[in-house]
Amino acid sequence: MDFKSYLIDESASCIDAMKKINDNGKKIVFLESNNKIVASLSDGDIRRWIIKGGNLSVQCKLVANYDFKYLFESDSQKARDIMSTYKINSIPILNDTKCLINIITIDNKNFDAPIKEKIPVVIMAGGFGTRLYPYTKILPKPLIPIGDTPILEHIINRFVEIGIEDFYVIVNHKKNMIKAYFNEIQKDYNLIFVDEEMPLGTGGGLSLISPKITDSFILTNCDILINQKISSIVNHHKVSGNLITMVVATKDVQIPYGTVELDSNGKVSRIVEKPNFNFLTNTGFYVVEPGILNLLEHNKKIDFPDIFEKLNDENQKVGVYPITENDWLDMGQIDELDKMRKKMGYE
């Protein structure tokens, strides 16, 4: 087993740790000092750091868990029980000098816990999908297949697996094709289509569901999947007391050119060769309180940035739930569609 993607020096930055977590896909790395394992750092540790306002450029040792779970080689047979008891997916096996000799992991794709309370899902599926031309000249974006199944059906099935039964799908472009498809398949959930008669932006369609929804709901785009515990996202939203909780993904981008910085006199002060930038990206997945619907005018176009501006003006609480870039599957563009198919094992 190649351990490189699991190991990071404790002096490295959290940005570097996030890259490793994305590479290994196991949501954790282990910190090294003098060739010894000294701590663990999970995506959950980094999430809590971001929520507290922490900067990802700090050394990962400031965020890591030094009271982490590990086993010595002689006790490695206890690994499964330890992981089950403490609900962790990976545990390092160390020798007597605390050098890493193995990592035992659990591959559990169906790791989400059932939702304890009834919560409906609203899916925004009314867009034109212009970034997916030429596919969307024929099919509406929600019906573009991932394997043999349309993306919209994949999204609904993920929620059904954890006990969610009620779905509202806001439709507009090629809506009759979407309705016809779902009318033909067998369903063990409740599906209500909400018609937009004209494009209402990324948020305006919510005004059409206000009489139908009176409790917390999940809101998602029709072209994304989140590989995270939905139950944990909903619980975080409730505990935080947010009006909206936005799921955000850490994104690391390298500019493929040298960038030039100027001083106040317009002279070159610095040239940075192929700099890296790290930021949080809106995934298009939210948990929302019904109070937001009172801010919307019925059947009037509005985009989500304008909704958030209104919330800020009224000092309403909007929070985030950070995830890794690897846990966000987005098919909004053709190259991203190909990546999603690969990650889901359909190519």
XYZ file of C-alpha atoms in Angstrom:
347
model
C 0.000 0.000 0.000
C 1.319 3.447 -0.938
C 1.061 5.709 2.113
C 2.168 8.956 0.462
C -1.325 10.385 0.094
C -2.044 9.645 3.776
C 1.057 11.293 5.255
C 1.945 14.933 5.713
C 4.573 16.771 7.716
C 3.056 18.516 10.729
C 4.561 21.826 9.594
C 2.712 21.723 6.250
C -0.320 23.940 5.664
C -3.950 22.923 5.913
C -4.196 23.655 2.187
C -1.598 20.947 1.533
C -3.467 18.608 3.883
C -6.716 19.190 1.970
C -4.951 18.230 -1.263
C -3.816 14.966 0.334
C -7.325 14.265 1.646
C -8.701 14.835 -1.854
C -6.071 12.502 -3.313
C -6.661 9.575 -0.955
C -10.452 9.903 -0.810
C -10.561 8.620 2.794
C -11.248 11.966 4.502
C -8.111 11.823 6.681
C -4.336 12.270 6.757
C -1.779 11.474 9.453
C 0.848 13.958 10.594
C 4.513 12.996 10.695
C 7.369 14.369 12.762
C 10.812 12.744 12.580
C 9.275 9.783 10.693
C 6.818 9.148 13.520
C 3.034 9.462 13.364
C 2.022 12.120 15.886
C -1.536 13.171 14.997
C -4.481 12.773 12.646
C -6.285 15.423 10.635
C -9.717 14.670 9.188
C -11.971 16.631 6.886
C -14.183 17.128 9.952
C -11.311 18.775 11.862
C -10.747 21.155 8.950
C -14.502 21.794 8.619
C -14.751 22.858 12.267
C -11.694 25.088 11.815
C -13.237 26.841 8.790
C -16.584 27.330 10.568
C -14.734 29.011 13.460
C -13.185 31.409 10.951
C -9.819 29.689 10.696
C -7.440 30.286 7.798
C -6.370 27.293 5.711
C -2.879 28.689 5.227
C -1.925 27.860 8.841
C 0.197 24.836 9.701
C -1.950 21.739 9.955
C -0.542 20.923 13.412
C -2.673 23.801 14.756
C -5.839 22.021 13.624
C -4.870 18.347 14.019
C -5.973 15.851 16.655
C -3.008 14.721 18.743
C -5.264 12.475 20.839
C -5.978 10.237 17.850
C -6.760 6.532 17.565
C -4.014 4.147 16.464
C -2.960 0.559 17.080
C 0.372 -1.169 17.418
C 1.065 -4.073 15.083
C 0.428 -6.639 17.821
C -3.128 -5.294 18.286
C -4.010 -4.791 14.612
C -6.748 -7.442 14.786
C -8.758 -4.994 16.924
C -8.924 -2.427 14.122
C -12.451 -3.180 12.907
C -13.892 -3.041 16.416
C -12.102 0.241 17.163
C -13.312 1.821 13.922
C -16.867 0.664 14.593
C -16.848 1.908 18.195
C -15.444 5.347 17.382
C -17.115 5.663 13.957
C -13.882 6.249 12.059
C -13.036 4.946 8.583
C -9.239 4.681 8.858
C -6.783 3.713 11.582
C -2.968 3.668 11.369
C -0.974 0.624 12.454
C 2.357 1.587 14.029
C 5.468 -0.259 15.124
C 7.100 0.193 18.532
C 8.794 3.431 17.460
C 5.502 4.842 16.106
C 6.529 4.536 12.479
C 3.688 3.768 10.092
C 3.582 0.209 8.781
C -0.031 -0.070 7.622
C -3.349 1.754 7.366
C -6.581 -0.185 7.738
C -9.598 1.424 6.122
C -13.266 0.668 5.759
C -14.817 1.270 2.347
C -18.435 2.050 3.109
C -20.301 3.829 0.361
C -23.638 3.677 2.189
C -22.296 5.424 5.259
C -25.108 7.914 5.787
C -27.454 7.553 8.738
C -31.215 7.680 8.204
C -32.789 11.103 8.651
C -34.591 11.073 11.999
C -37.153 13.711 11.078
C -39.211 14.177 7.944
C -37.568 16.780 5.746
C -38.562 17.494 2.145
C -36.144 18.100 -0.709
C -36.556 20.861 -3.281
C -34.612 20.339 -6.517
C -34.017 23.243 -8.895
C -34.332 21.736 -12.372
C -35.595 24.608 -14.510
C -32.388 25.826 -16.133
C -31.460 25.671 -19.804
C -28.174 23.802 -19.285
C -26.382 25.938 -21.872
C -22.935 24.921 -20.590
C -23.779 21.324 -21.534
C -24.505 21.979 -25.217
C -24.833 20.007 -27.454
C -26.284 17.406 -25.021
C -28.976 19.788 -23.781
C -30.146 20.626 -27.295
C -31.835 17.228 -27.147
C -32.291 16.396 -23.464
C -32.994 18.695 -20.522
C -30.080 18.705 -18.093
C -31.935 16.703 -15.378
C -32.308 13.783 -17.814
C -28.669 13.568 -18.921
C -27.614 10.019 -18.021
C -24.880 8.986 -15.623
C -24.617 5.341 -16.595
C -28.155 4.192 -17.398
C -29.822 6.596 -14.970
C -30.561 10.334 -15.359
C -28.715 12.607 -12.939
C -32.002 13.774 -11.380
C -32.955 10.190 -10.571
C -29.498 9.575 -9.046
C -30.017 12.599 -6.798
C -33.469 11.468 -5.677
C -32.274 7.899 -5.060
C -29.475 9.136 -2.778
C -32.064 10.841 -0.586
C -34.491 7.910 -0.682
C -31.717 5.645 0.658
C -31.703 7.611 3.920
C -35.468 7.701 4.345
C -36.494 10.934 2.625
C -39.848 10.578 0.864
C -41.055 14.001 -0.298
C -39.601 15.813 -3.309
C -40.504 19.062 -5.066
C -38.889 19.548 -8.473
C -39.007 23.050 -9.954
C -39.135 22.695 -13.751
C -39.271 24.970 -16.781
C -37.115 24.142 -19.836
C -38.309 20.914 -21.546
C -40.408 20.221 -18.452
C -42.797 17.848 -20.225
C -39.919 15.496 -21.063
C -38.878 15.424 -17.401
C -42.439 14.758 -16.241
C -42.962 12.055 -18.864
C -39.841 10.182 -17.756
C -40.794 10.137 -14.077
C -44.406 9.250 -14.871
C -43.147 6.082 -16.567
C -40.905 4.729 -13.784
C -41.869 3.026 -10.547
C -41.418 5.255 -7.505
C -41.538 4.636 -3.765
C -41.510 8.352 -2.930
C -43.748 11.394 -3.394
C -42.801 13.612 -6.329
C -44.460 16.962 -7.013
C -43.501 19.068 -10.027
C -43.640 22.844 -9.616
C -43.937 24.699 -12.933
C -42.056 27.907 -13.670
C -43.935 29.696 -16.439
C -40.923 31.937 -17.062
C -37.283 31.825 -15.927
C -37.140 33.018 -12.305
C -33.401 32.903 -11.692
C -31.557 30.669 -9.261
C -33.846 31.582 -6.359
C -37.165 32.836 -7.699
C -38.648 29.374 -8.159
C -38.758 29.005 -4.381
C -41.597 31.540 -4.265
C -43.795 28.939 -5.969
C -43.414 26.389 -3.152
C -44.128 28.701 -0.206
C -47.692 27.457 0.383
C -46.511 23.841 0.249
C -43.551 23.860 2.673
C -43.759 25.034 6.280
C -40.717 23.314 7.837
C -36.971 23.038 7.206
C -36.109 21.705 3.759
C -33.105 20.665 1.691
C -32.497 22.637 -1.499
C -30.211 21.331 -4.234
C -29.311 21.963 -7.840
C -30.174 19.201 -10.297
C -26.589 18.685 -11.460
C -24.654 17.929 -8.264
C -24.094 15.083 -5.830
C -22.613 15.450 -2.348
C -20.638 12.552 -0.864
C -21.240 13.549 2.731
C -23.546 12.501 5.547
C -26.756 14.392 4.825
C -27.861 13.685 8.388
C -24.753 15.475 9.702
C -25.367 18.486 7.450
C -28.982 18.774 8.647
C -27.948 18.355 12.290
C -25.256 21.039 11.935
C -27.848 23.386 10.428
C -30.251 22.840 13.327
C -27.623 23.178 16.059
C -26.174 26.332 14.476
C -29.545 28.072 14.270
C -28.960 29.171 10.677
C -31.680 30.449 8.379
C -29.666 28.906 5.543
C -26.710 26.559 5.701
C -24.718 26.485 2.475
C -22.560 23.452 1.719
C -19.252 24.787 0.408
C -16.304 22.915 -1.080
C -12.677 23.865 -0.643
C -11.189 24.571 -4.053
C -7.506 24.834 -4.889
C -6.675 26.520 -8.198
C -3.266 27.050 -9.739
C -2.948 29.918 -12.199
C -0.951 28.512 -15.159
C 0.919 31.788 -15.665
C 3.184 34.075 -13.711
C 1.135 36.851 -12.113
C 2.379 40.431 -11.908
C 1.770 42.719 -8.922
C 2.122 46.498 -9.188
C 2.866 49.083 -6.530
C 0.933 52.336 -6.059
C 3.034 53.990 -8.785
C 2.243 51.342 -11.362
C 5.687 49.742 -11.203
C 6.205 46.008 -11.009
C 6.688 45.087 -7.359
C 6.581 41.310 -7.610
C 6.168 38.435 -10.049
C 4.686 35.230 -8.666
C 5.216 32.134 -10.807
C 2.045 30.022 -11.182
C 0.494 30.938 -7.818
C -2.016 28.758 -5.985
C -5.260 30.139 -4.612
C -7.580 28.405 -2.152
C -11.173 29.422 -1.646
C -14.614 28.117 -0.703
C -17.032 27.351 -3.538
C -20.817 27.234 -3.357
C -21.822 23.656 -4.257
C -25.500 24.405 -4.855
C -26.653 22.382 -1.827
C -28.402 24.036 1.140
C -30.507 23.377 4.218
C -33.119 26.116 4.494
C -35.639 27.369 7.034
C -39.088 28.239 5.633
C -38.732 31.833 6.855
C -36.655 32.584 3.768
C -39.764 32.160 1.627
C -41.246 35.278 3.230
C -38.475 37.334 1.615
C -39.486 36.329 -1.909
C -42.084 37.998 -4.085
C -44.338 35.447 -5.748
C -43.305 34.566 -9.297
C -40.591 37.241 -9.413
C -37.083 36.575 -10.710
C -34.286 36.636 -8.147
C -30.849 35.022 -7.961
C -29.267 33.511 -4.880
C -26.620 36.242 -4.414
C -29.493 38.751 -4.109
C -31.209 36.548 -1.524
C -28.037 36.405 0.553
C -27.666 40.179 0.273
C -31.187 40.563 1.672
C -30.374 38.212 4.529
C -27.212 40.161 5.348
C -29.154 43.443 5.321
C -31.552 41.945 7.875
C -28.719 40.439 9.986
C -30.064 36.939 9.423
C -27.748 34.047 10.204
C -26.290 32.260 7.183
C -23.739 29.523 7.836
C -21.597 27.075 5.909
C -20.823 23.370 6.031
C -17.410 22.864 4.381
C -16.543 19.671 2.512
C -13.558 18.640 0.424
C -13.476 19.220 -3.314
C -13.446 15.447 -3.790
C -16.824 15.121 -2.024
C -18.554 17.426 -4.512
C -19.569 15.964 -7.862
C -20.729 18.604 -10.326
C -21.820 17.995 -13.912
C -22.597 21.597 -14.849
C -19.991 21.566 -17.654
C -18.965 18.856 -20.100
C -15.535 18.226 -18.561
C -17.124 18.051 -15.092
C -19.753 15.640 -16.444
C -16.973 13.323 -17.609
C -15.308 13.546 -14.180
C -18.576 12.708 -12.431
C -19.082 9.639 -14.615
C -15.551 8.447 -13.810
C -15.907 9.008 -10.068
C -19.198 7.111 -10.048
C -17.635 4.211 -11.948
C -19.481 4.648 -15.242
C -16.384 5.155 -17.441
